[in-house]
Amino acid sequence: MRVELLTVGDELLLGDTVNGNAAWLGRRLADHGLEVTRSVVVGDHLDVIIEAVTSALGRADAVITTGGLGPTYDDLTRDALAAAAGVALVRDPDLERRLRDRVARAGRELRPMALRMADVPEGAKVLRNSAGSAPGLRVELPGGIVYALPGVPHEMRTIMDEAVLPELADLGARPVVARRTLRTVGMWESDVATRLAEVEAMDDVRLAYLPEPAQVKIRITVTGPGAAARLADAEARVRDLLGPVVYGTGNESLDRVVHRLLAERGATVATAESLTGGLIGAELTAMPGSSVAFGGGLVTYATEAKERLLGVPADLLAEHGAVHPDVAAAMAAGARDALDATYGLAVTGVAGPDPQDGRPVGTIFIGLAGPGELSIVIAPRLPVPGTGIEVRDVIRRMTVVHALELLRRVLLGLDVDDRSDAAQTDREV
Amino acid sequence: MRVELLTVGDELLLGDTVNGNAAWLGRRLADHGLEVTRSVVVGDHLDVIIEAVTSALGRADAVITTGGLGPTYDDLTRDALAAAAGVALVRDPDLERRLRDRVARAGRELRPMALRMADVPEGAKVLRNSAGSAPGLRVELPGGIVYALPGVPHEMRTIMDEAVLPELADLGARPVVARRTLRTVGMWESDVATRLAEVEAMDDVRLAYLPEPAQVKIRITVTGPGAAARLADAEARVRDLLGPVVYGTGNESLDRVVHRLLAERGATVATAESLTGGLIGAELTAMPGSSVAFGGGLVTYATEAKERLLGVPADLLAEHGAVHPDVAAAMAAGARDALDATYGLAVTGVAGPDPQDGRPVGTIFIGLAGPGELSIVIAPRLPVPGTGIEVRDVIRRMTVVHALELLRRVLLGLDVDDRSDAAQTDREV
């Protein structure tokens, strides 16, 4: 069973929107043993959409489209599917009633253009949208089936899960493929790959490397009979070869691992953030139930705030500026004490794009204050990706990863000193 | 001049990675008057890459590929381009020397597989990578030119800007098209579109609507002679019809607008964040120079932290729980006072996916404390997108937008009361 994705919208081609829908659909289908073989984006042009749907069905058994089902005149997917099927658009009375009800409940006025969302290619099946107004459509064409979903992400996801996946999972035979993704932190991509040479050499085992800021994900794919058991072997070998730089699998992000380790120990953490401005706190509250191990933190972006909120000594700041290992240590202790937490985790540094206090972009200090006298400061060397404004975003994201990783290492009793030079996102030689 | 994008990598199809490279390239090309007419993603399969490059050149004049140029064995774009051109891969001595130098400078060991990055299809031009190791390639094929760039974003961007764009901009004649994006906050998509009907009816003017959490971006495209002047007319009309819900243009995000307004008034803001965990602070520090108007804030995720760090009265918390308008007001005043800022901006609410203190998911209160007695609390009604874990992310992002918008309204002296029911991301009827 081959599935292609077709995303419709000028905003994707112009780059106003990133294609998160395609990524989500790819993950969802892979989780159900289905393979996306190609993903195409086209603009809001009727003839182009018709051609793209038709040629996709020449290669695949099913096509999932997103976008172009809304109320405005740049929404053309409905019309394209009717044209591809050689049928007319007809107004669906149930859909019309539902739209009118929604408007009435909200105490709002019905816009005539909104009724476009009640138009359906003749013979198509309506896929109910329980999260919004624009319904999905299921249209059978000569080459296969088209599932058309709206572009608004949560509506697309809802219809996919409620109506499309159950049907596709029935149609698609499970291929003999087993996959797993391991997450590593603090190691260069080709160092990882070199260390895994013997796994690369295993029969029917394929490794892929996905670099992210300060992390590399490794996807292991095993094909053929007994794939699941052989995947377990390959995973065990990878873990042996890499050791504790492997911190999780699949969607088990670093914040979740840290939360689990804290909860297991009955410990809590408080944050003090300078250059990251709140990103570490946001990461530590991404999951529900975070308050078990994270009560809060201090965002001390300006130098003066470090003194005022965290009690960093004024003379220390005056002598060395805000980007200094002793400042990181004092910030960490200040956060721990302010929130009465087990650990305080603090970052200070230069996000760029310009140097600060004579320190180059990418200089960061991460402080961890623990129970009793425990105080650690590390200074990971960050690669500086270019000179533009986007440097800032990458350095902030790398800083979040290094901070969480320091806490993970300490919670697990792992060595932390050997890490200062290791972590890079740069594609290395 | 038609340009297609081809992104190579199983990780994109599997959804492990979102295709940010395609979005960036689309923006960059559009800024230079060039149009991306299609964007395709394929997996790491030699024959599929060859076919995709060839068929793209059947439609377009140039193809830009990203991915598949790294050191590991799943990197196949080099090989595919050599095959498509019918030539061999040859090792480039300059590239090999450069790779060896990089390794030596870093005091590291050369991995044999890294030398793959010095292999080039015979006759291809090397596009120097000043931000990393994997070079780009320029290959002339019968149907047009292929520019192959690495998949690591900052390396891709660097080569694009330094080597590809200057050449493409020379080749491509500027089309007679003028475009502008206006950013709105707090209005439903079809209300925006309905109010703009007379602009939709203008000759050669095209509007597109890009909904985001609590925002809608409107892209105005004008074609034909005198496009620039007529774009100015259309923009003025849109602004007349929508009024102050238009807050910015192009990349002028809400945080930048708020920073500008604060700086113009010599004012500062401090934040107190519960459900957002630091996202407002992160947004307010996304741009360099933020410390002029933002010194810092308090992340008070747990209820106890609101009392401890912000001085929210214990009996108020005991009686009403943390999700209450008076708590939002007290948090705002607490943040303002803790940082000695002009304004305090606070959020408390239920991000989900489960209700809290008897309040449903999506309940939020935003408090603003200003100079003197100024204290405002609003309770925007957020649409709850579904029931899954992704609800949490959307509600947190909507909350950030509503908070910044409240501050913008107050700074501009605009009415704030009429906004409680207005802002939605839900595709409405």
Short mmCIF file of N, CA and C in Angstrom, two decimals, chain B residues 92-147:
data_model
loop_
_atom_site.label_atom_id
_atom_site.label_comp_id
_atom_site.label_asym_id
_atom_site.label_seq_id
_atom_site.Cartn_x
_atom_site.Cartn_y
_atom_site.Cartn_z
N ASP B 92 37.56 15.37 -5.40
CA ASP B 92 38.09 16.71 -5.64
C ASP B 92 39.22 16.98 -4.65
N PRO B 93 40.44 17.22 -5.17
CA PRO B 93 41.58 17.34 -4.24
C PRO B 93 41.46 18.55 -3.31
N ASP B 94 40.91 19.67 -3.80
CA ASP B 94 40.75 20.84 -2.92
C ASP B 94 39.81 20.52 -1.76
N LEU B 95 38.68 19.86 -2.10
CA LEU B 95 37.72 19.51 -1.04
C LEU B 95 38.36 18.56 -0.04
N GLU B 96 39.13 17.59 -0.55
CA GLU B 96 39.76 16.64 0.35
C GLU B 96 40.72 17.36 1.29
N ARG B 97 41.49 18.29 0.77
CA ARG B 97 42.44 19.03 1.60
C ARG B 97 41.68 19.82 2.67
N ARG B 98 40.58 20.44 2.26
CA ARG B 98 39.82 21.26 3.19
C ARG B 98 39.25 20.40 4.33
N LEU B 99 38.74 19.22 3.98
CA LEU B 99 38.21 18.31 5.01
C LEU B 99 39.32 17.91 5.97
N ARG B 100 40.50 17.56 5.43
CA ARG B 100 41.61 17.16 6.30
C ARG B 100 42.04 18.31 7.21
N ASP B 101 42.02 19.53 6.68
CA ASP B 101 42.38 20.70 7.50
C ASP B 101 41.39 20.89 8.65
N ARG B 102 40.12 20.79 8.34
CA ARG B 102 39.10 20.98 9.39
C ARG B 102 39.30 19.99 10.51
N VAL B 103 39.54 18.73 10.14
CA VAL B 103 39.75 17.69 11.13
C VAL B 103 40.97 18.01 11.99
N ALA B 104 42.05 18.40 11.31
CA ALA B 104 43.29 18.66 12.04
C ALA B 104 43.10 19.82 13.01
N ARG B 105 42.43 20.88 12.55
CA ARG B 105 42.21 22.05 13.41
C ARG B 105 41.40 21.69 14.65
N ALA B 106 40.45 20.78 14.49
CA ALA B 106 39.60 20.40 15.63
C ALA B 106 40.30 19.34 16.49
N GLY B 107 41.51 18.93 16.09
CA GLY B 107 42.24 17.92 16.85
C GLY B 107 41.51 16.58 16.86
N ARG B 108 40.82 16.27 15.76
CA ARG B 108 40.04 15.06 15.71
C ARG B 108 40.58 14.11 14.64
N GLU B 109 39.98 12.93 14.60
CA GLU B 109 40.44 11.89 13.70
C GLU B 109 39.62 11.93 12.41
N LEU B 110 40.26 11.71 11.27
CA LEU B 110 39.49 11.69 10.02
C LEU B 110 38.76 10.36 9.87
N ARG B 111 37.46 10.42 9.69
CA ARG B 111 36.68 9.21 9.41
C ARG B 111 36.71 8.98 7.90
N PRO B 112 37.06 7.76 7.46
CA PRO B 112 37.10 7.53 6.01
C PRO B 112 35.80 7.92 5.32
N MET B 113 34.66 7.66 5.97
CA MET B 113 33.40 7.96 5.29
C MET B 113 33.25 9.46 5.05
N ALA B 114 33.93 10.28 5.84
CA ALA B 114 33.82 11.73 5.66
C ALA B 114 34.34 12.14 4.28
N LEU B 115 35.27 11.36 3.73
CA LEU B 115 35.83 11.70 2.41
C LEU B 115 34.79 11.61 1.29
N ARG B 116 33.68 10.91 1.55
CA ARG B 116 32.60 10.94 0.55
C ARG B 116 32.18 12.37 0.21
N MET B 117 32.34 13.26 1.20
CA MET B 117 31.94 14.65 0.95
C MET B 117 32.89 15.38 0.00
N ALA B 118 33.98 14.74 -0.38
CA ALA B 118 34.89 15.33 -1.36
C ALA B 118 34.64 14.78 -2.77
N ASP B 119 33.65 13.92 -2.91
CA ASP B 119 33.34 13.34 -4.22
C ASP B 119 32.34 14.21 -4.98
N VAL B 120 32.59 14.39 -6.27
CA VAL B 120 31.82 15.34 -7.07
C VAL B 120 31.50 14.69 -8.43
N PRO B 121 30.28 14.84 -8.95
CA PRO B 121 30.01 14.34 -10.30
C PRO B 121 30.94 15.06 -11.29
N GLU B 122 31.54 14.30 -12.18
CA GLU B 122 32.49 14.87 -13.14
C GLU B 122 31.86 16.05 -13.89
N GLY B 123 32.56 17.18 -13.92
CA GLY B 123 32.05 18.35 -14.64
C GLY B 123 31.17 19.25 -13.80
N ALA B 124 30.78 18.82 -12.61
CA ALA B 124 29.94 19.66 -11.76
C ALA B 124 30.79 20.75 -11.11
N LYS B 125 30.13 21.84 -10.75
CA LYS B 125 30.83 22.91 -10.05
C LYS B 125 30.61 22.75 -8.55
N VAL B 126 31.66 22.92 -7.78
CA VAL B 126 31.55 22.84 -6.32
C VAL B 126 31.08 24.19 -5.77
N LEU B 127 30.06 24.17 -4.92
CA LEU B 127 29.60 25.39 -4.25
C LEU B 127 30.13 25.34 -2.82
N ARG B 128 31.05 26.23 -2.53
CA ARG B 128 31.78 26.20 -1.27
C ARG B 128 30.83 26.34 -0.06
N ASN B 129 31.11 25.57 0.97
CA ASN B 129 30.30 25.60 2.20
C ASN B 129 31.14 26.24 3.30
N SER B 130 30.90 27.52 3.56
CA SER B 130 31.72 28.21 4.57
C SER B 130 31.20 27.95 5.98
N ALA B 131 30.11 27.21 6.12
CA ALA B 131 29.51 26.98 7.44
C ALA B 131 29.61 25.53 7.87
N GLY B 132 30.25 24.67 7.08
CA GLY B 132 30.33 23.26 7.44
C GLY B 132 31.14 22.49 6.43
N SER B 133 30.97 21.18 6.43
CA SER B 133 31.86 20.34 5.63
C SER B 133 31.30 19.94 4.27
N ALA B 134 29.99 19.64 4.21
CA ALA B 134 29.45 19.10 2.97
C ALA B 134 29.26 20.22 1.96
N PRO B 135 29.97 20.18 0.82
CA PRO B 135 29.83 21.26 -0.16
C PRO B 135 28.53 21.11 -0.93
N GLY B 136 28.08 22.20 -1.53
CA GLY B 136 26.98 22.14 -2.49
C GLY B 136 27.52 21.82 -3.87
N LEU B 137 26.62 21.49 -4.79
CA LEU B 137 27.01 21.14 -6.15
C LEU B 137 26.09 21.84 -7.14
N ARG B 138 26.68 22.22 -8.26
CA ARG B 138 25.88 22.79 -9.37
C ARG B 138 26.10 21.89 -10.58
N VAL B 139 25.02 21.26 -11.04
CA VAL B 139 25.13 20.28 -12.12
C VAL B 139 24.21 20.69 -13.26
N GLU B 140 24.77 20.77 -14.47
CA GLU B 140 23.92 21.08 -15.63
C GLU B 140 23.42 19.79 -16.25
N LEU B 141 22.10 19.67 -16.36
CA LEU B 141 21.49 18.50 -16.98
C LEU B 141 20.74 18.96 -18.22
N PRO B 142 20.33 18.05 -19.10
CA PRO B 142 19.63 18.47 -20.33
C PRO B 142 18.47 19.44 -20.08
N GLY B 143 17.65 19.20 -19.07
CA GLY B 143 16.45 20.03 -18.87
C GLY B 143 16.69 21.32 -18.13
N GLY B 144 17.85 21.51 -17.53
CA GLY B 144 18.07 22.71 -16.75
C GLY B 144 19.19 22.50 -15.74
N ILE B 145 19.24 23.36 -14.75
CA ILE B 145 20.33 23.35 -13.79
C ILE B 145 19.84 22.80 -12.45
N VAL B 146 20.65 21.96 -11.83
CA VAL B 146 20.36 21.48 -10.47
C VAL B 146 21.37 22.08 -9.51
N TYR B 147 20.85 22.72 -8.45
CA TYR B 147 21.68 23.17 -7.36
C TYR B 147 21.44 22.23 -6.19
#
